[in-house]
Short mmCIF file of C-alpha atoms in Angstrom, two decimals:
data_model
loop_
_atom_site.label_atom_id
_atom_site.label_comp_id
_atom_site.label_asym_id
_atom_site.label_seq_id
_atom_site.Cartn_x
_atom_site.Cartn_y
_atom_site.Cartn_z
CA MET W 1 0.00 0.00 0.00
CA ARG W 2 2.87 2.38 0.79
CA TYR W 3 4.23 1.95 -2.69
CA LEU W 4 0.82 2.77 -4.18
CA GLU W 5 0.57 5.85 -1.95
CA LYS W 6 4.02 7.00 -3.07
CA ILE W 7 3.19 6.44 -6.74
CA GLY W 8 -0.14 8.25 -6.30
CA GLY W 9 1.55 11.17 -4.52
CA TRP W 10 4.22 11.42 -7.16
CA PHE W 11 1.64 11.33 -9.95
CA LEU W 12 -0.46 14.01 -8.22
CA GLN W 13 2.60 16.22 -7.80
CA LEU W 14 3.48 15.73 -11.46
CA LEU W 15 -0.01 16.75 -12.58
CA THR W 16 0.07 19.81 -10.30
CA GLU W 17 3.43 20.90 -11.71
CA MET W 18 2.29 20.34 -15.31
CA GLY W 19 -0.76 22.49 -14.62
CA ALA W 20 1.41 25.26 -13.16
CA VAL W 21 3.75 25.18 -16.17
CA ALA W 22 0.79 25.31 -18.57
CA LEU W 23 -0.66 28.26 -16.65
CA ILE W 24 2.55 30.28 -16.81
CA PHE W 25 2.79 29.50 -20.56
CA ILE W 26 -0.76 30.74 -21.18
CA LYS W 27 -0.10 33.93 -19.21
CA ALA W 28 3.09 34.60 -21.20
CA VAL W 29 1.27 34.05 -24.53
CA VAL W 30 -1.56 36.39 -23.50
CA TRP W 31 0.92 39.11 -22.54
CA ALA W 32 2.63 38.74 -25.93
CA PHE W 33 -0.45 40.36 -27.52
CA ARG W 34 -1.07 43.01 -24.86
CA PRO W 35 0.80 46.28 -24.26
CA PRO W 36 3.29 47.27 -23.08
CA PHE W 37 5.42 45.45 -25.66
CA ARG W 38 8.95 44.88 -24.37
CA PHE W 39 10.85 45.01 -27.69
CA ARG W 40 14.16 45.87 -26.03
CA ASN W 41 13.87 42.89 -23.70
CA ILE W 42 12.95 40.62 -26.61
CA ILE W 43 16.02 41.68 -28.63
CA LYS W 44 18.23 41.21 -25.58
CA GLN W 45 16.88 37.69 -25.02
CA MET W 46 17.18 36.82 -28.73
CA GLU W 47 20.85 37.70 -28.53
CA ALA W 48 21.28 35.64 -25.36
CA VAL W 49 19.46 32.59 -26.75
CA GLY W 50 20.52 32.75 -30.41
CA VAL W 51 23.67 34.76 -31.09
CA GLN W 52 25.57 33.58 -28.04
CA SER W 53 24.75 29.93 -28.85
CA ILE W 54 26.22 30.09 -32.38
CA PRO W 55 29.80 29.00 -31.48
CA VAL W 56 28.59 25.87 -29.63
CA VAL W 57 26.10 25.01 -32.38
CA LEU W 58 28.81 25.52 -35.01
CA ILE W 59 31.22 23.06 -33.38
CA THR W 60 28.52 20.48 -32.58
CA ALA W 61 26.93 20.52 -36.05
CA THR W 62 30.27 20.40 -37.89
CA PHE W 63 31.53 17.33 -36.07
CA THR W 64 28.11 15.63 -36.14
CA GLY W 65 27.99 15.95 -39.93
CA MET W 66 31.58 14.75 -40.23
CA VAL W 67 31.03 11.68 -38.03
CA LEU W 68 27.78 10.88 -39.82
CA ALA W 69 29.53 10.98 -43.21
CA LEU W 70 32.40 8.87 -41.93
CA GLN W 71 30.14 6.17 -40.47
CA SER W 72 27.74 6.16 -43.43
CA PHE W 73 30.56 5.90 -45.96
CA THR W 74 32.10 2.95 -44.11
CA GLY W 75 28.76 1.12 -43.93
CA PHE W 76 27.56 1.90 -47.44
CA LYS W 77 30.89 0.88 -48.95
CA ARG W 78 30.04 -2.74 -48.12
CA PHE W 79 27.04 -2.48 -50.44
CA ASN W 80 28.65 -0.24 -53.09
CA ALA W 81 26.22 2.54 -52.13
CA GLU W 82 28.71 5.29 -51.21
CA GLY W 83 26.79 7.71 -53.44
CA LEU W 84 23.96 7.83 -50.87
CA VAL W 85 26.12 9.31 -48.10
CA GLY W 86 25.06 12.87 -48.99
CA THR W 87 21.39 11.86 -48.83
CA VAL W 88 21.80 10.25 -45.40
CA VAL W 89 23.68 13.26 -43.98
CA ALA W 90 21.15 15.79 -45.33
CA LEU W 91 18.07 13.84 -44.17
CA SER W 92 19.53 13.03 -40.75
CA MET W 93 20.55 16.63 -40.08
CA SER W 94 17.35 18.29 -41.30
CA ARG W 95 14.84 15.84 -39.78
CA GLU W 96 16.44 14.81 -36.48
CA LEU W 97 19.97 15.73 -35.53
CA GLY W 98 19.79 19.44 -36.37
CA PRO W 99 16.70 20.30 -34.29
CA VAL W 100 17.33 17.83 -31.44
CA LEU W 101 21.03 18.64 -30.90
CA THR W 102 20.35 22.37 -31.16
CA GLY W 103 17.54 22.04 -28.62
CA LEU W 104 19.74 20.11 -26.19
CA ILE W 105 22.55 22.67 -26.55
CA VAL W 106 20.24 25.64 -25.97
CA ALA W 107 18.60 23.88 -22.99
CA GLY W 108 22.01 23.36 -21.39
CA ARG W 109 23.28 26.88 -22.09
CA ALA W 110 20.46 29.41 -22.45
CA GLY W 111 17.85 27.46 -20.45
CA ALA W 112 20.21 27.13 -17.48
CA ALA W 113 21.02 30.85 -17.71
CA MET W 114 17.30 31.75 -17.72
CA ALA W 115 16.56 29.61 -14.66
CA ALA W 116 19.61 30.90 -12.77
CA GLU W 117 18.88 34.56 -13.55
CA LEU W 118 15.20 34.38 -12.64
CA GLY W 119 15.95 32.19 -9.61
CA THR W 120 18.42 34.77 -8.30
CA MET W 121 15.86 37.52 -8.84
CA LYS W 122 13.29 35.42 -6.99
CA VAL W 123 15.38 34.67 -3.90
CA THR W 124 16.62 38.28 -3.68
CA GLU W 125 12.99 39.49 -3.93
CA GLN W 126 13.61 41.50 -7.13
CA ILE W 127 10.55 39.91 -8.73
CA ASP W 128 8.41 41.01 -5.77
CA ALA W 129 9.88 44.50 -6.19
CA LEU W 130 8.72 44.55 -9.84
CA ALA W 131 5.18 43.73 -8.76
CA THR W 132 5.40 46.48 -6.12
CA MET W 133 6.28 48.97 -8.89
CA ALA W 134 3.20 47.85 -10.86
CA VAL W 135 5.33 45.99 -13.44
CA ASN W 136 3.87 42.62 -14.34
CA PRO W 137 6.70 40.04 -13.91
CA VAL W 138 5.29 37.70 -16.56
CA ASN W 139 5.11 40.50 -19.15
CA TYR W 140 8.54 41.87 -18.24
CA LEU W 141 10.53 38.66 -17.69
CA ILE W 142 8.84 35.59 -19.18
CA THR W 143 7.15 36.76 -22.39
CA PRO W 144 10.40 38.12 -23.95
CA ARG W 145 12.21 34.85 -23.15
CA LEU W 146 9.35 32.77 -24.60
CA ILE W 147 9.33 34.78 -27.86
CA ALA W 148 13.12 34.58 -28.09
CA GLY W 149 13.05 30.80 -27.65
CA MET W 150 10.31 30.30 -30.26
CA LEU W 151 12.09 32.46 -32.86
CA MET W 152 15.76 31.71 -32.33
CA LEU W 153 15.64 27.90 -32.13
CA PRO W 154 14.40 27.56 -35.76
CA MET W 155 17.13 29.95 -36.95
CA LEU W 156 19.81 28.06 -35.07
CA THR W 157 18.46 24.78 -36.48
CA VAL W 158 18.70 26.00 -40.10
CA PHE W 159 22.27 27.10 -39.36
CA SER W 160 23.02 23.72 -37.77
CA ASP W 161 21.58 21.82 -40.77
CA LEU W 162 23.73 23.77 -43.25
CA ILE W 163 26.91 23.41 -41.21
CA GLY W 164 26.32 19.67 -40.68
CA ILE W 165 25.78 19.09 -44.42
CA ILE W 166 28.94 21.07 -45.24
CA GLY W 167 30.89 19.03 -42.65
CA GLY W 168 29.64 15.81 -44.25
CA TYR W 169 30.62 17.07 -47.72
CA LEU W 170 34.16 17.95 -46.58
CA ILE W 171 34.76 14.48 -45.11
CA SER W 172 33.17 12.58 -48.02
CA VAL W 173 34.76 14.55 -50.86
CA GLU W 174 38.03 15.87 -49.45
CA MET W 175 39.04 12.93 -47.24
CA LEU W 176 37.21 9.87 -48.59
CA GLU W 177 37.46 11.03 -52.24
CA ALA W 178 33.76 10.68 -53.07
CA ASN W 179 32.57 12.21 -56.35
CA PRO W 180 31.52 15.81 -55.50
CA GLY W 181 28.97 16.01 -58.33
CA ILE W 182 27.18 12.82 -57.27
CA TYR W 183 27.30 13.88 -53.60
CA ILE W 184 25.62 17.24 -54.27
CA ARG W 185 23.09 15.77 -56.76
CA ARG W 186 22.01 13.01 -54.37
CA THR W 187 21.75 15.52 -51.51
CA ILE W 188 19.38 17.78 -53.46
CA GLN W 189 17.53 14.95 -55.23
CA TYR W 190 16.14 13.24 -52.12
CA LEU W 191 15.81 16.20 -49.72
CA GLN W 192 12.14 17.28 -49.69
CA PRO W 193 10.78 20.63 -48.38
CA ASN W 194 8.77 18.69 -45.79
CA ASP W 195 12.04 17.38 -44.28
CA ILE W 196 13.26 20.94 -43.68
CA TRP W 197 9.94 22.43 -42.51
CA GLY W 198 9.35 19.52 -40.16
CA GLY W 199 12.70 20.11 -38.47
CA ILE W 200 12.03 23.84 -38.18
CA LEU W 201 8.60 23.21 -36.61
CA LYS W 202 10.16 20.78 -34.14
CA SER W 203 12.75 23.35 -33.11
CA ALA W 204 10.05 25.99 -32.50
CA VAL W 205 8.30 23.55 -30.14
CA PHE W 206 11.61 22.77 -28.40
CA GLY W 207 12.32 26.49 -27.96
CA THR W 208 8.89 26.99 -26.39
CA LEU W 209 9.42 24.08 -24.00
CA ILE W 210 12.89 25.26 -22.95
CA ALA W 211 11.79 28.85 -22.27
CA THR W 212 8.60 27.84 -20.42
CA VAL W 213 10.22 25.21 -18.19
CA SER W 214 13.30 27.33 -17.44
CA CYS W 215 11.22 30.39 -16.52
CA TYR W 216 8.89 28.29 -14.37
CA LYS W 217 11.79 26.72 -12.48
CA GLY W 218 13.43 30.11 -11.95
CA PHE W 219 10.19 31.75 -10.83
CA ASN W 220 9.56 29.03 -8.26
CA SER W 221 13.05 28.65 -6.83
CA GLU W 222 13.47 29.11 -3.10
CA GLY W 223 16.07 28.44 -0.45
CA GLY W 224 18.85 30.85 -1.43
CA ALA W 225 21.84 29.86 -3.58
CA GLU W 226 21.17 26.15 -3.08
CA GLY W 227 17.60 26.58 -4.33
CA VAL W 228 18.81 28.46 -7.40
CA GLY W 229 21.20 25.60 -8.12
CA ARG W 230 18.37 23.06 -7.84
CA ALA W 231 16.15 25.18 -10.11
CA THR W 232 18.90 25.45 -12.74
CA THR W 233 19.63 21.74 -12.72
CA GLY W 234 15.91 20.93 -12.82
CA ALA W 235 15.36 23.28 -15.75
CA VAL W 236 18.05 21.61 -17.84
CA VAL W 237 17.04 18.03 -16.96
CA VAL W 238 13.30 18.55 -17.52
CA SER W 239 13.84 20.55 -20.73
CA GLU W 240 16.09 17.88 -22.23
CA MET W 241 13.71 15.08 -21.27
CA LEU W 242 10.76 16.96 -22.80
CA ILE W 243 12.76 17.58 -25.98
CA LEU W 244 13.45 13.87 -26.44
CA ILE W 245 9.90 12.78 -25.53
CA SER W 246 8.19 15.39 -27.71
CA ASP W 247 10.59 14.58 -30.57
CA TYR W 248 9.11 11.09 -30.82
CA PHE W 249 5.51 12.33 -31.00
CA LEU W 250 6.36 15.17 -33.40
CA THR W 251 8.21 12.76 -35.68
CA ALA W 252 5.26 10.36 -35.67
CA PHE W 253 2.88 13.24 -36.46
CA LEU W 254 4.94 15.11 -39.07
CA TYR W 255 6.42 12.30 -41.15
#
């Protein structure tokens, strides 16, 4: 019976937390269409989420494309199908690896920063001070981060796809001496617009999840520096789990 009580309590807590996250998301969306519009905050958050993540995305996408080309070439060579390496790299990057890896990177970097910043503001009562000055904290702090996450993740994903495909080309053509004409033709021939748009849509969902969860964790942190640390860790872990879980359902729905 104790085990059932624990499972029931855990499930109830999970549902309560999911409801609270959904509520904060709805409030942030509503404030996105109501004045005052915080354009300066939105630009600042877009830079923090997107521009500052470019170096990490660049390195990750380059080496992912290179490894993918190397492994595909080795496997396909056994079946005399080396000409399909470009197709595999392009499809893998645009449909799965580009959006998922970019989401995981942004969750670990920008999501952690969001939770830590808002958590520090929470424990030092700066958020309460905003409310005292008649500034709505959701409008001022969460809505700009939500918009930045929804817009910048797709842009980073397109960048990641391109860099990964270029990395695969360099390994296949320059190192493994594949025919460059066949590589490019096969890449374009089998890559459909739906592959690219599906990946971009996934990344927009991932950006929304990262911003919502990170802001929620930061807003509800308590217990000083230790509580901020727990909120930051929780934001990254939950965001990355949601990215992987939602990726399955989005893939099943989109393709």
